[in-house]
Amino acid sequence: MSEIKDCSFPENGLEVVVEIKNLAHVANAQTQVLSIARKLCFSEIDAHKAATSASELASNLVHHTLIGGTIRIRELRKEGYVGIEIVSNDSGPGIMDVEQVLQDGYSTGPGLGSGLPSIRRMMDELEISVIDNTNTCITTRLWCPCE
Amino acid sequence: MITTDISAKIENFDITKDVLNQLPCMVMAVDRDFNVLFLNAVGCKWLEEDLENLEGKKCYDIVQSPHCRTDNCRVKQAMENDRVYVWRNKMTAAGKTFPIEYTAAPLKDKEGNIVGGLEYVVDISERVKIEEEVRAHSRTIMELSTPVIKLWDGIVILPLVGVIDTMRAQQIIENLLFSIVENEAAVAILDVTGVPMIDTSVAQHILKTVSAGKMLGAEVIITGFSPNVAQTLVTLGVNLGDIKTSGSLRDGVSKAFDIIGKKLV
């Protein structure tokens, strides 16, 4: 986030929704994020961080939800910054202990248990909201300075 | 009413009959005993039948499909359960068999009593052909993307290219392990130069490959991490400490020769 670049934006922000039902869809989420981040003039490493985060969220949807979910990728703008927002949405069964899933090495599935903690390390913002265990929404954002 | 309006605008046009007849799919209605009540013009053309000759014929006399005369018949189910069904099937009519998608719904009288069933049938030959092509392509890509190459006696190398999802990762492990055994390899090089991204699940597969390789008595060397991948991996908190890695493939190959006790000159 050190370099400041001049970016020209399309009029209406970029937005893509990727449906995640099986492992084959995970790569789709990766490539979509990568292409949007590049369009927004993110540095390669930031684009990779965002895409890897999307990939973690997408594999979580495959391994930990009942019927999969969606990943929404969207361009954000605020004074002097351009951002990318990745929202993972599913309909259950929710997260038992939000604090615990943010600890390295905790996993209830086949993974390493470092998905969500590493998203927190890679991205600028991470919000987890679980409503009634039927609506889990994980939102993460990465900002990049921009004129 | 809209129907009278259009009929008035276009001469010699009966909206209910002509639209139904010119709809480019087969529309058929049957009573509860599967006697044909109606078949539109496209249906007559497909089946090479005249509407007049259909009097008293059952639908399964003029159309053959795997669902006909079974409980799988969606028209039967639609009548029984008062529901709409959409299903794929294949249909044999006038000597030709082709894939179809048919939508079945109950046919009701003015009071809402179910008096029969109706269905419309779409020929999906084109769609099925395209789907088959896509499947064939993905199979080809799968096979193309995981070639294991024997570099030297005791050294195998697997260059990885493109996005690795867990499905491919699984296949990669299998291929590599098989070729380790087959070639009695002491060293296996996994080159990830062509991999744009590694997330925790792919990292986990790499870790698994390395330990499985070790069990077979082979040292696995990972080469070609790009700077972006390396930086992301560090943030992921994946511990690659026990794994032999090399920046470049060249370096990895030279390490491999060291292990088998040969030297590059």
Tab-separated table of C-alpha atoms in Angstrom:
chain	number	residue	atom	x	y	z
A	1	MET	CA	0.000	0.000	0.000
A	2	SER	CA	2.959	2.316	-0.431
A	3	GLU	CA	2.701	3.299	-4.060
A	4	ILE	CA	0.140	5.851	-5.132
A	5	LYS	CA	-1.229	5.300	-8.581
A	6	ASP	CA	-3.561	7.184	-10.797
A	7	CYS	CA	-6.553	5.032	-11.559
A	8	SER	CA	-9.428	5.732	-13.868
A	9	PHE	CA	-12.688	4.105	-12.834
A	10	PRO	CA	-15.588	2.819	-14.791
A	11	GLU	CA	-18.743	4.808	-13.986
A	12	ASN	CA	-20.597	2.157	-12.066
A	13	GLY	CA	-18.465	0.085	-9.778
A	14	LEU	CA	-17.376	-3.414	-10.659
A	15	GLU	CA	-19.345	-6.151	-8.986
A	16	VAL	CA	-19.469	-9.910	-9.483
A	17	VAL	CA	-21.330	-12.630	-7.628
A	18	VAL	CA	-19.857	-16.119	-7.762
A	19	GLU	CA	-21.912	-19.078	-6.666
A	20	ILE	CA	-19.915	-21.599	-4.630
A	21	LYS	CA	-21.317	-25.104	-4.451
A	22	ASN	CA	-18.347	-27.371	-4.998
A	23	LEU	CA	-14.572	-27.235	-5.074
A	24	ALA	CA	-14.492	-26.506	-8.792
A	25	HIS	CA	-16.076	-23.104	-8.092
A	26	VAL	CA	-13.309	-22.016	-5.732
A	27	ALA	CA	-10.878	-21.258	-8.536
A	28	ASN	CA	-13.560	-19.137	-10.167
A	29	ALA	CA	-13.737	-16.889	-7.090
A	30	GLN	CA	-9.941	-16.553	-7.154
A	31	THR	CA	-9.734	-15.512	-10.774
A	32	GLN	CA	-12.632	-13.057	-10.485
A	33	VAL	CA	-11.008	-11.289	-7.535
A	34	LEU	CA	-7.645	-11.255	-9.253
A	35	SER	CA	-9.083	-9.687	-12.377
A	36	ILE	CA	-11.090	-7.040	-10.483
A	37	ALA	CA	-8.130	-6.176	-8.226
A	38	ARG	CA	-5.923	-5.753	-11.274
A	39	LYS	CA	-8.498	-3.530	-12.955
A	40	LEU	CA	-8.519	-1.381	-9.826
A	41	CYS	CA	-4.743	-0.931	-10.069
A	42	PHE	CA	-3.953	-2.966	-6.967
A	43	SER	CA	-0.332	-4.077	-6.747
A	44	GLU	CA	0.237	-7.722	-7.665
A	45	ILE	CA	0.866	-8.718	-4.062
A	46	ASP	CA	-2.313	-6.998	-2.851
A	47	ALA	CA	-4.294	-8.606	-5.642
A	48	HIS	CA	-2.890	-11.946	-4.495
A	49	LYS	CA	-3.819	-11.281	-0.896
A	50	ALA	CA	-7.385	-10.432	-1.870
A	51	ALA	CA	-7.678	-13.428	-4.193
A	52	THR	CA	-6.230	-15.800	-1.608
A	53	SER	CA	-8.720	-14.465	0.947
A	54	ALA	CA	-11.574	-15.090	-1.492
A	55	SER	CA	-10.240	-18.566	-2.040
A	56	GLU	CA	-10.213	-19.267	1.723
A	57	LEU	CA	-13.777	-17.985	2.087
A	58	ALA	CA	-14.902	-20.043	-0.893
A	59	SER	CA	-13.352	-23.271	0.390
A	60	ASN	CA	-14.967	-22.601	3.755
A	61	LEU	CA	-18.314	-22.412	1.953
A	62	VAL	CA	-17.658	-25.792	0.356
A	63	HIS	CA	-16.455	-27.546	3.501
A	64	HIS	CA	-18.526	-25.964	6.251
A	65	THR	CA	-21.967	-25.111	4.906
A	66	LEU	CA	-24.967	-27.233	4.134
A	67	ILE	CA	-25.634	-26.129	0.557
A	68	GLY	CA	-22.777	-23.777	-0.326
A	69	GLY	CA	-23.196	-20.048	-0.702
A	70	THR	CA	-22.107	-17.035	-2.655
A	71	ILE	CA	-19.038	-14.816	-2.843
A	72	ARG	CA	-19.751	-11.226	-3.833
A	73	ILE	CA	-16.817	-9.156	-5.017
A	74	ARG	CA	-17.284	-5.425	-5.289
A	75	GLU	CA	-15.271	-2.310	-5.910
A	76	LEU	CA	-15.282	0.329	-3.173
A	77	ARG	CA	-14.165	3.936	-3.134
A	78	LYS	CA	-13.482	6.423	-0.403
A	79	GLU	CA	-11.476	9.623	-0.174
A	80	GLY	CA	-8.034	8.831	-1.551
A	81	TYR	CA	-8.558	5.087	-1.551
A	82	VAL	CA	-9.852	2.397	-3.793
A	83	GLY	CA	-10.951	-0.826	-2.208
A	84	ILE	CA	-12.099	-4.316	-2.931
A	85	GLU	CA	-14.769	-5.944	-0.819
A	86	ILE	CA	-15.333	-9.680	-0.669
A	87	VAL	CA	-18.512	-10.896	0.996
A	88	SER	CA	-19.174	-14.540	1.703
A	89	ASN	CA	-22.783	-15.387	2.371
A	90	ASP	CA	-24.405	-18.668	3.334
A	91	SER	CA	-27.484	-20.048	5.020
A	92	GLY	CA	-25.988	-22.115	7.753
A	93	PRO	CA	-25.190	-23.863	9.969
A	94	GLY	CA	-23.390	-20.756	11.255
A	95	ILE	CA	-20.239	-20.432	13.345
A	96	MET	CA	-20.217	-21.786	16.899
A	97	ASP	CA	-17.555	-19.524	18.329
A	98	VAL	CA	-16.440	-16.565	16.261
A	99	GLU	CA	-13.466	-15.806	18.517
A	100	GLN	CA	-12.233	-19.369	18.173
A	101	VAL	CA	-12.313	-19.503	14.373
A	102	LEU	CA	-10.020	-16.490	14.337
A	103	GLN	CA	-7.372	-18.472	16.224
A	104	ASP	CA	-4.649	-20.103	14.159
A	105	GLY	CA	-4.907	-23.858	13.961
A	106	TYR	CA	-8.557	-24.193	14.967
A	107	SER	CA	-10.569	-26.160	12.433
A	108	THR	CA	-13.664	-28.341	12.427
A	109	GLY	CA	-13.083	-29.502	8.875
A	110	PRO	CA	-10.321	-30.879	6.680
A	111	GLY	CA	-8.385	-27.596	6.515
A	112	LEU	CA	-5.320	-26.307	8.302
A	113	GLY	CA	-7.389	-23.941	10.414
A	114	SER	CA	-5.572	-20.879	9.230
A	115	GLY	CA	-8.028	-19.570	6.662
A	116	LEU	CA	-9.879	-16.889	8.609
A	117	PRO	CA	-6.894	-15.857	10.769
A	118	SER	CA	-4.835	-15.353	7.656
A	119	ILE	CA	-7.591	-13.314	6.028
A	120	ARG	CA	-7.398	-11.072	9.074
A	121	ARG	CA	-3.645	-10.751	8.532
A	122	MET	CA	-3.846	-10.164	4.793
A	123	MET	CA	-6.811	-7.799	4.569
A	124	ASP	CA	-7.522	-4.429	6.221
A	125	GLU	CA	-10.987	-5.198	7.552
A	126	LEU	CA	-12.824	-8.380	8.534
A	127	GLU	CA	-16.361	-8.585	9.875
A	128	ILE	CA	-18.198	-11.749	10.758
A	129	SER	CA	-21.910	-11.715	11.410
A	130	VAL	CA	-23.949	-14.783	12.239
A	131	ILE	CA	-27.700	-14.313	12.469
A	132	ASP	CA	-29.687	-17.203	13.992
A	133	ASN	CA	-27.198	-19.664	12.486
A	134	THR	CA	-29.141	-19.392	9.231
A	135	ASN	CA	-27.385	-16.404	7.759
A	136	THR	CA	-23.631	-16.137	8.000
A	137	CYS	CA	-22.040	-13.150	6.383
A	138	ILE	CA	-18.288	-12.615	6.318
A	139	THR	CA	-17.148	-9.314	4.888
A	140	THR	CA	-13.551	-8.422	4.227
A	141	ARG	CA	-12.011	-5.368	2.587
A	142	LEU	CA	-8.634	-4.318	1.316
A	143	TRP	CA	-7.786	-0.694	0.589
A	144	CYS	CA	-5.175	0.792	-1.654
A	145	PRO	CA	-4.244	4.489	-1.813
A	146	CYS	CA	-5.240	6.114	-5.050
A	147	GLU	CA	-5.499	9.634	-6.410
B	1	MET	CA	-58.981	-8.017	-23.482
B	2	ILE	CA	-55.536	-8.305	-24.971
B	3	THR	CA	-56.379	-11.354	-27.108
B	4	THR	CA	-59.167	-9.664	-29.001
B	5	ASP	CA	-56.927	-6.630	-29.517
B	6	ILE	CA	-54.181	-8.610	-31.228
B	7	SER	CA	-56.621	-10.722	-33.211
B	8	ALA	CA	-58.182	-7.526	-34.433
B	9	LYS	CA	-54.822	-6.111	-35.458
B	10	ILE	CA	-53.662	-9.123	-37.433
B	11	GLU	CA	-56.017	-10.543	-39.992
B	12	ASN	CA	-56.771	-14.250	-40.059
B	13	PHE	CA	-55.039	-14.827	-36.752
B	14	ASP	CA	-56.396	-16.846	-33.858
B	15	ILE	CA	-54.213	-16.103	-30.873
B	16	THR	CA	-55.003	-19.220	-28.869
B	17	LYS	CA	-54.493	-21.646	-31.726
B	18	ASP	CA	-51.864	-19.977	-33.875
B	19	VAL	CA	-49.476	-19.038	-31.070
B	20	LEU	CA	-49.672	-22.522	-29.607
B	21	ASN	CA	-49.190	-24.124	-33.011
B	22	GLN	CA	-46.281	-21.948	-34.017
B	23	LEU	CA	-44.466	-22.206	-30.708
B	24	PRO	CA	-41.203	-23.953	-31.693
B	25	CYS	CA	-41.604	-26.774	-29.200
B	26	MET	CA	-43.997	-29.676	-28.820
B	27	VAL	CA	-47.087	-29.024	-26.700
B	28	MET	CA	-49.333	-31.920	-25.779
B	29	ALA	CA	-52.314	-32.346	-23.483
B	30	VAL	CA	-53.695	-35.673	-22.281
B	31	ASP	CA	-56.624	-36.705	-20.106
B	32	ARG	CA	-56.190	-38.681	-16.901
B	33	ASP	CA	-55.965	-41.938	-18.888
B	34	PHE	CA	-53.251	-40.529	-21.161
B	35	ASN	CA	-55.579	-40.186	-24.186
B	36	VAL	CA	-54.205	-37.399	-26.369
B	37	LEU	CA	-56.447	-34.336	-26.195
B	38	PHE	CA	-54.276	-31.943	-28.099
B	39	LEU	CA	-50.978	-31.824	-29.961
B	40	ASN	CA	-49.688	-28.617	-31.475
B	41	ALA	CA	-48.415	-28.309	-35.044
B	42	VAL	CA	-44.734	-28.678	-34.147
B	43	GLY	CA	-45.600	-31.819	-32.182
B	44	CYS	CA	-47.486	-33.211	-35.182
B	45	LYS	CA	-44.456	-32.499	-37.372
B	46	TRP	CA	-42.011	-34.185	-34.962
B	47	LEU	CA	-44.220	-37.225	-34.613
B	48	GLU	CA	-45.318	-37.225	-38.256
B	49	GLU	CA	-48.922	-37.468	-37.142
B	50	ASP	CA	-52.124	-35.675	-38.092
B	51	LEU	CA	-54.223	-34.205	-35.326
B	52	GLU	CA	-57.305	-36.012	-36.728
B	53	ASN	CA	-55.618	-39.415	-36.504
B	54	LEU	CA	-54.792	-38.964	-32.847
B	55	GLU	CA	-58.372	-39.530	-31.697
B	56	GLY	CA	-58.370	-42.325	-29.122
B	57	LYS	CA	-54.596	-42.738	-29.135
B	58	LYS	CA	-52.551	-42.778	-25.954
B	59	CYS	CA	-49.541	-40.502	-25.654
B	60	TYR	CA	-47.214	-43.473	-25.152
B	61	ASP	CA	-48.412	-44.929	-28.468
B	62	ILE	CA	-47.006	-42.037	-30.433
B	63	VAL	CA	-43.973	-41.073	-28.300
B	64	GLN	CA	-41.432	-43.407	-26.744
B	65	SER	CA	-39.214	-42.347	-23.873
B	66	PRO	CA	-37.666	-44.177	-20.909
B	67	HIS	CA	-40.285	-42.533	-18.658
B	68	CYS	CA	-43.285	-43.731	-20.666
B	69	ARG	CA	-45.636	-46.168	-18.905
B	70	THR	CA	-43.621	-45.904	-15.683
B	71	ASP	CA	-44.067	-44.017	-12.422
B	72	ASN	CA	-41.263	-41.769	-13.614
B	73	CYS	CA	-43.594	-40.132	-16.107
B	74	ARG	CA	-43.630	-36.529	-14.935
B	75	VAL	CA	-47.032	-35.897	-16.496
B	76	LYS	CA	-48.424	-38.680	-14.315
B	77	GLN	CA	-46.676	-37.184	-11.278
B	78	ALA	CA	-47.896	-33.709	-12.173
B	79	MET	CA	-51.486	-34.976	-12.261
B	80	GLU	CA	-51.120	-36.885	-9.009
B	81	ASN	CA	-49.268	-34.255	-7.007
B	82	ASP	CA	-50.643	-31.056	-8.559
B	83	ARG	CA	-47.131	-29.824	-9.235
B	84	VAL	CA	-44.997	-28.669	-12.128
B	85	TYR	CA	-41.997	-30.788	-13.060
B	86	VAL	CA	-39.087	-30.023	-15.356
B	87	TRP	CA	-37.000	-32.991	-16.352
B	88	ARG	CA	-34.453	-34.162	-18.874
B	89	ASN	CA	-35.196	-37.219	-20.903
B	90	LYS	CA	-34.783	-38.579	-24.378
B	91	MET	CA	-37.549	-39.169	-26.787
B	92	THR	CA	-38.044	-41.410	-29.784
B	93	ALA	CA	-40.475	-40.120	-32.345
B	94	ALA	CA	-40.875	-41.125	-35.984
B	95	GLY	CA	-37.725	-43.245	-35.769
B	96	LYS	CA	-35.467	-40.536	-34.395
B	97	THR	CA	-34.145	-40.342	-30.832
B	98	PHE	CA	-33.031	-37.042	-29.377
B	99	PRO	CA	-32.462	-35.492	-25.933
B	100	ILE	CA	-35.311	-33.389	-24.582
B	101	GLU	CA	-36.265	-31.311	-21.621
B	102	TYR	CA	-39.931	-31.559	-20.775
B	103	THR	CA	-42.073	-29.543	-18.464
B	104	ALA	CA	-45.164	-31.283	-17.140
B	105	ALA	CA	-48.075	-29.594	-15.417
B	106	PRO	CA	-51.554	-30.664	-14.356
B	107	LEU	CA	-54.385	-29.732	-16.732
B	108	LYS	CA	-57.331	-28.183	-14.892
B	109	ASP	CA	-60.909	-27.342	-15.776
B	110	LYS	CA	-62.563	-24.040	-14.904
B	111	GLU	CA	-63.313	-25.193	-11.365
B	112	GLY	CA	-59.700	-26.146	-10.800
B	113	ASN	CA	-60.233	-29.916	-10.884
B	114	ILE	CA	-57.351	-31.824	-12.391
B	115	VAL	CA	-58.693	-33.386	-15.588
B	116	GLY	CA	-55.417	-34.399	-17.189
B	117	GLY	CA	-51.876	-33.314	-17.821
B	118	LEU	CA	-50.033	-31.147	-20.259
B	119	GLU	CA	-46.433	-30.960	-21.256
B	120	TYR	CA	-44.176	-28.977	-23.475
B	121	VAL	CA	-41.076	-30.576	-24.865
B	122	VAL	CA	-37.927	-28.785	-25.996
B	123	ASP	CA	-35.327	-30.424	-28.216
B	124	ILE	CA	-32.006	-29.904	-26.396
B	125	SER	CA	-29.689	-31.709	-28.842
B	126	GLU	CA	-27.568	-28.566	-29.287
B	127	ARG	CA	-27.306	-27.923	-25.541
B	128	VAL	CA	-26.319	-31.513	-24.810
B	129	LYS	CA	-23.680	-31.371	-27.538
B	130	ILE	CA	-22.159	-28.215	-26.060
B	131	GLU	CA	-22.199	-29.685	-22.544
B	132	GLU	CA	-20.447	-32.790	-23.800
B	133	GLU	CA	-17.789	-30.634	-25.449
B	134	VAL	CA	-17.227	-28.702	-22.234
B	135	ARG	CA	-16.874	-31.960	-20.312
B	136	ALA	CA	-14.441	-33.295	-22.885
B	137	HIS	CA	-12.393	-30.107	-22.662
B	138	SER	CA	-12.161	-30.198	-18.892
B	139	ARG	CA	-11.073	-33.835	-19.054
B	140	THR	CA	-8.379	-32.888	-21.560
B	141	ILE	CA	-7.210	-29.996	-19.419
B	142	MET	CA	-7.055	-32.264	-16.373
B	143	GLU	CA	-4.861	-34.719	-18.225
B	144	LEU	CA	-2.691	-32.110	-19.889
B	145	SER	CA	-2.011	-30.274	-16.699
B	146	THR	CA	-0.395	-32.975	-14.612
B	147	PRO	CA	2.388	-34.603	-16.603
B	148	VAL	CA	5.119	-36.265	-14.576
B	149	ILE	CA	8.468	-36.255	-16.356
B	150	LYS	CA	11.395	-38.487	-15.609
B	151	LEU	CA	14.389	-36.165	-15.553
B	152	TRP	CA	17.131	-38.645	-14.691
B	153	ASP	CA	17.422	-42.034	-13.072
B	154	GLY	CA	15.852	-41.466	-9.680
B	155	ILE	CA	14.557	-37.956	-10.368
B	156	VAL	CA	11.000	-37.117	-11.443
B	157	ILE	CA	9.666	-33.660	-12.033
B	158	LEU	CA	6.091	-32.380	-12.066
B	159	PRO	CA	5.643	-28.898	-13.477
B	160	LEU	CA	2.404	-27.301	-12.328
B	161	VAL	CA	0.666	-24.712	-14.467
B	162	GLY	CA	-2.442	-22.663	-13.766
B	163	VAL	CA	-4.880	-22.307	-10.929
B	164	ILE	CA	-4.755	-25.313	-8.618
B	165	ASP	CA	-8.011	-26.160	-6.994
B	166	THR	CA	-8.347	-28.941	-4.496
B	167	MET	CA	-9.604	-31.325	-7.150
B	168	ARG	CA	-6.519	-30.878	-9.275
B	169	ALA	CA	-4.277	-30.919	-6.210
B	170	GLN	CA	-5.613	-34.351	-5.350
B	171	GLN	CA	-4.821	-35.625	-8.820
B	172	ILE	CA	-1.360	-34.089	-8.719
B	173	ILE	CA	-0.511	-35.907	-5.490
B	174	GLU	CA	-1.689	-39.198	-6.935
B	175	ASN	CA	0.240	-38.799	-10.167
B	176	LEU	CA	3.403	-37.801	-8.399
B	177	LEU	CA	3.267	-40.624	-5.874
B	178	PHE	CA	2.602	-43.203	-8.580
B	179	SER	CA	5.507	-41.990	-10.657
B	180	ILE	CA	7.815	-42.009	-7.619
B	181	VAL	CA	7.080	-45.697	-7.216
B	182	GLU	CA	7.167	-46.436	-10.919
B	183	ASN	CA	10.509	-44.729	-11.496
B	184	GLU	CA	11.973	-45.732	-8.127
B	185	ALA	CA	12.693	-42.068	-7.677
B	186	ALA	CA	14.767	-40.745	-4.797
B	187	VAL	CA	13.844	-37.166	-5.573
B	188	ALA	CA	10.652	-35.582	-6.851
B	189	ILE	CA	10.621	-31.961	-7.913
B	190	LEU	CA	7.329	-30.096	-7.753
B	191	ASP	CA	7.711	-26.947	-9.814
B	192	VAL	CA	5.106	-24.279	-9.074
B	193	THR	CA	6.489	-21.559	-11.377
B	194	GLY	CA	3.266	-21.564	-13.378
B	195	VAL	CA	0.955	-21.411	-10.363
B	196	PRO	CA	-0.437	-17.921	-9.840
B	197	MET	CA	-1.797	-18.491	-6.357
B	198	ILE	CA	-1.500	-20.796	-3.377
B	199	ASP	CA	-4.099	-20.711	-0.621
B	200	THR	CA	-4.150	-22.726	2.592
B	201	SER	CA	-5.857	-25.738	1.046
B	202	VAL	CA	-3.345	-25.951	-1.793
B	203	ALA	CA	-0.521	-25.399	0.713
B	204	GLN	CA	-1.955	-28.250	2.732
B	205	HIS	CA	-1.911	-30.470	-0.336
B	206	ILE	CA	1.720	-29.588	-0.935
B	207	LEU	CA	2.518	-30.510	2.680
B	208	LYS	CA	0.665	-33.801	2.247
B	209	THR	CA	2.506	-34.545	-0.997
B	210	VAL	CA	5.835	-33.974	0.705
B	211	SER	CA	5.076	-36.263	3.634
B	212	ALA	CA	3.540	-38.928	1.402
B	213	GLY	CA	6.625	-38.719	-0.808
B	214	LYS	CA	8.832	-39.171	2.232
B	215	MET	CA	6.937	-42.299	3.169
B	216	LEU	CA	7.788	-43.696	-0.233
B	217	GLY	CA	11.405	-42.840	0.407
B	218	ALA	CA	11.621	-39.853	-1.889
B	219	GLU	CA	12.672	-36.336	-1.090
B	220	VAL	CA	10.255	-33.761	-2.513
B	221	ILE	CA	11.690	-30.414	-3.533
B	222	ILE	CA	9.356	-27.514	-4.264
B	223	THR	CA	10.725	-25.029	-6.760
B	224	GLY	CA	9.627	-21.828	-8.396
B	225	PHE	CA	7.608	-19.990	-5.744
B	226	SER	CA	6.925	-16.559	-7.180
B	227	PRO	CA	7.599	-13.558	-4.896
B	228	ASN	CA	3.838	-12.981	-4.613
B	229	VAL	CA	3.149	-16.564	-3.657
B	230	ALA	CA	6.012	-16.557	-1.148
B	231	GLN	CA	4.758	-13.377	0.523
B	232	THR	CA	1.206	-14.672	0.704
B	233	LEU	CA	2.349	-18.027	2.083
B	234	VAL	CA	4.187	-16.283	4.901
B	235	THR	CA	1.023	-14.382	5.840
B	236	LEU	CA	-0.999	-17.574	5.671
B	237	GLY	CA	1.041	-18.922	8.536
B	238	VAL	CA	1.775	-22.149	6.687
B	239	ASN	CA	4.921	-23.726	8.037
B	240	LEU	CA	7.098	-24.905	5.177
B	241	GLY	CA	10.136	-25.071	7.438
B	242	ASP	CA	10.781	-28.792	7.008
B	243	ILE	CA	10.373	-28.685	3.268
B	244	LYS	CA	13.158	-28.309	0.773
B	245	THR	CA	12.386	-25.342	-1.435
B	246	SER	CA	14.353	-23.600	-4.129
B	247	GLY	CA	13.757	-20.298	-5.824
B	248	SER	CA	14.417	-21.539	-9.306
B	249	LEU	CA	13.932	-24.845	-11.038
B	250	ARG	CA	17.637	-24.819	-11.951
B	251	ASP	CA	18.557	-24.658	-8.301
B	252	GLY	CA	16.122	-27.426	-7.460
B	253	VAL	CA	17.546	-29.679	-10.163
B	254	SER	CA	21.047	-29.150	-8.867
B	255	LYS	CA	19.870	-30.024	-5.327
B	256	ALA	CA	18.221	-33.142	-6.704
B	257	PHE	CA	21.461	-34.281	-8.336
B	258	ASP	CA	23.237	-33.676	-5.017
B	259	ILE	CA	20.776	-35.985	-3.290
B	260	ILE	CA	21.276	-38.838	-5.746
B	261	GLY	CA	25.018	-38.306	-5.462
B	262	LYS	CA	25.648	-36.851	-8.891
B	263	LYS	CA	27.011	-33.474	-9.765
B	264	LEU	CA	26.187	-31.065	-12.531
B	265	VAL	CA	29.343	-30.047	-14.377
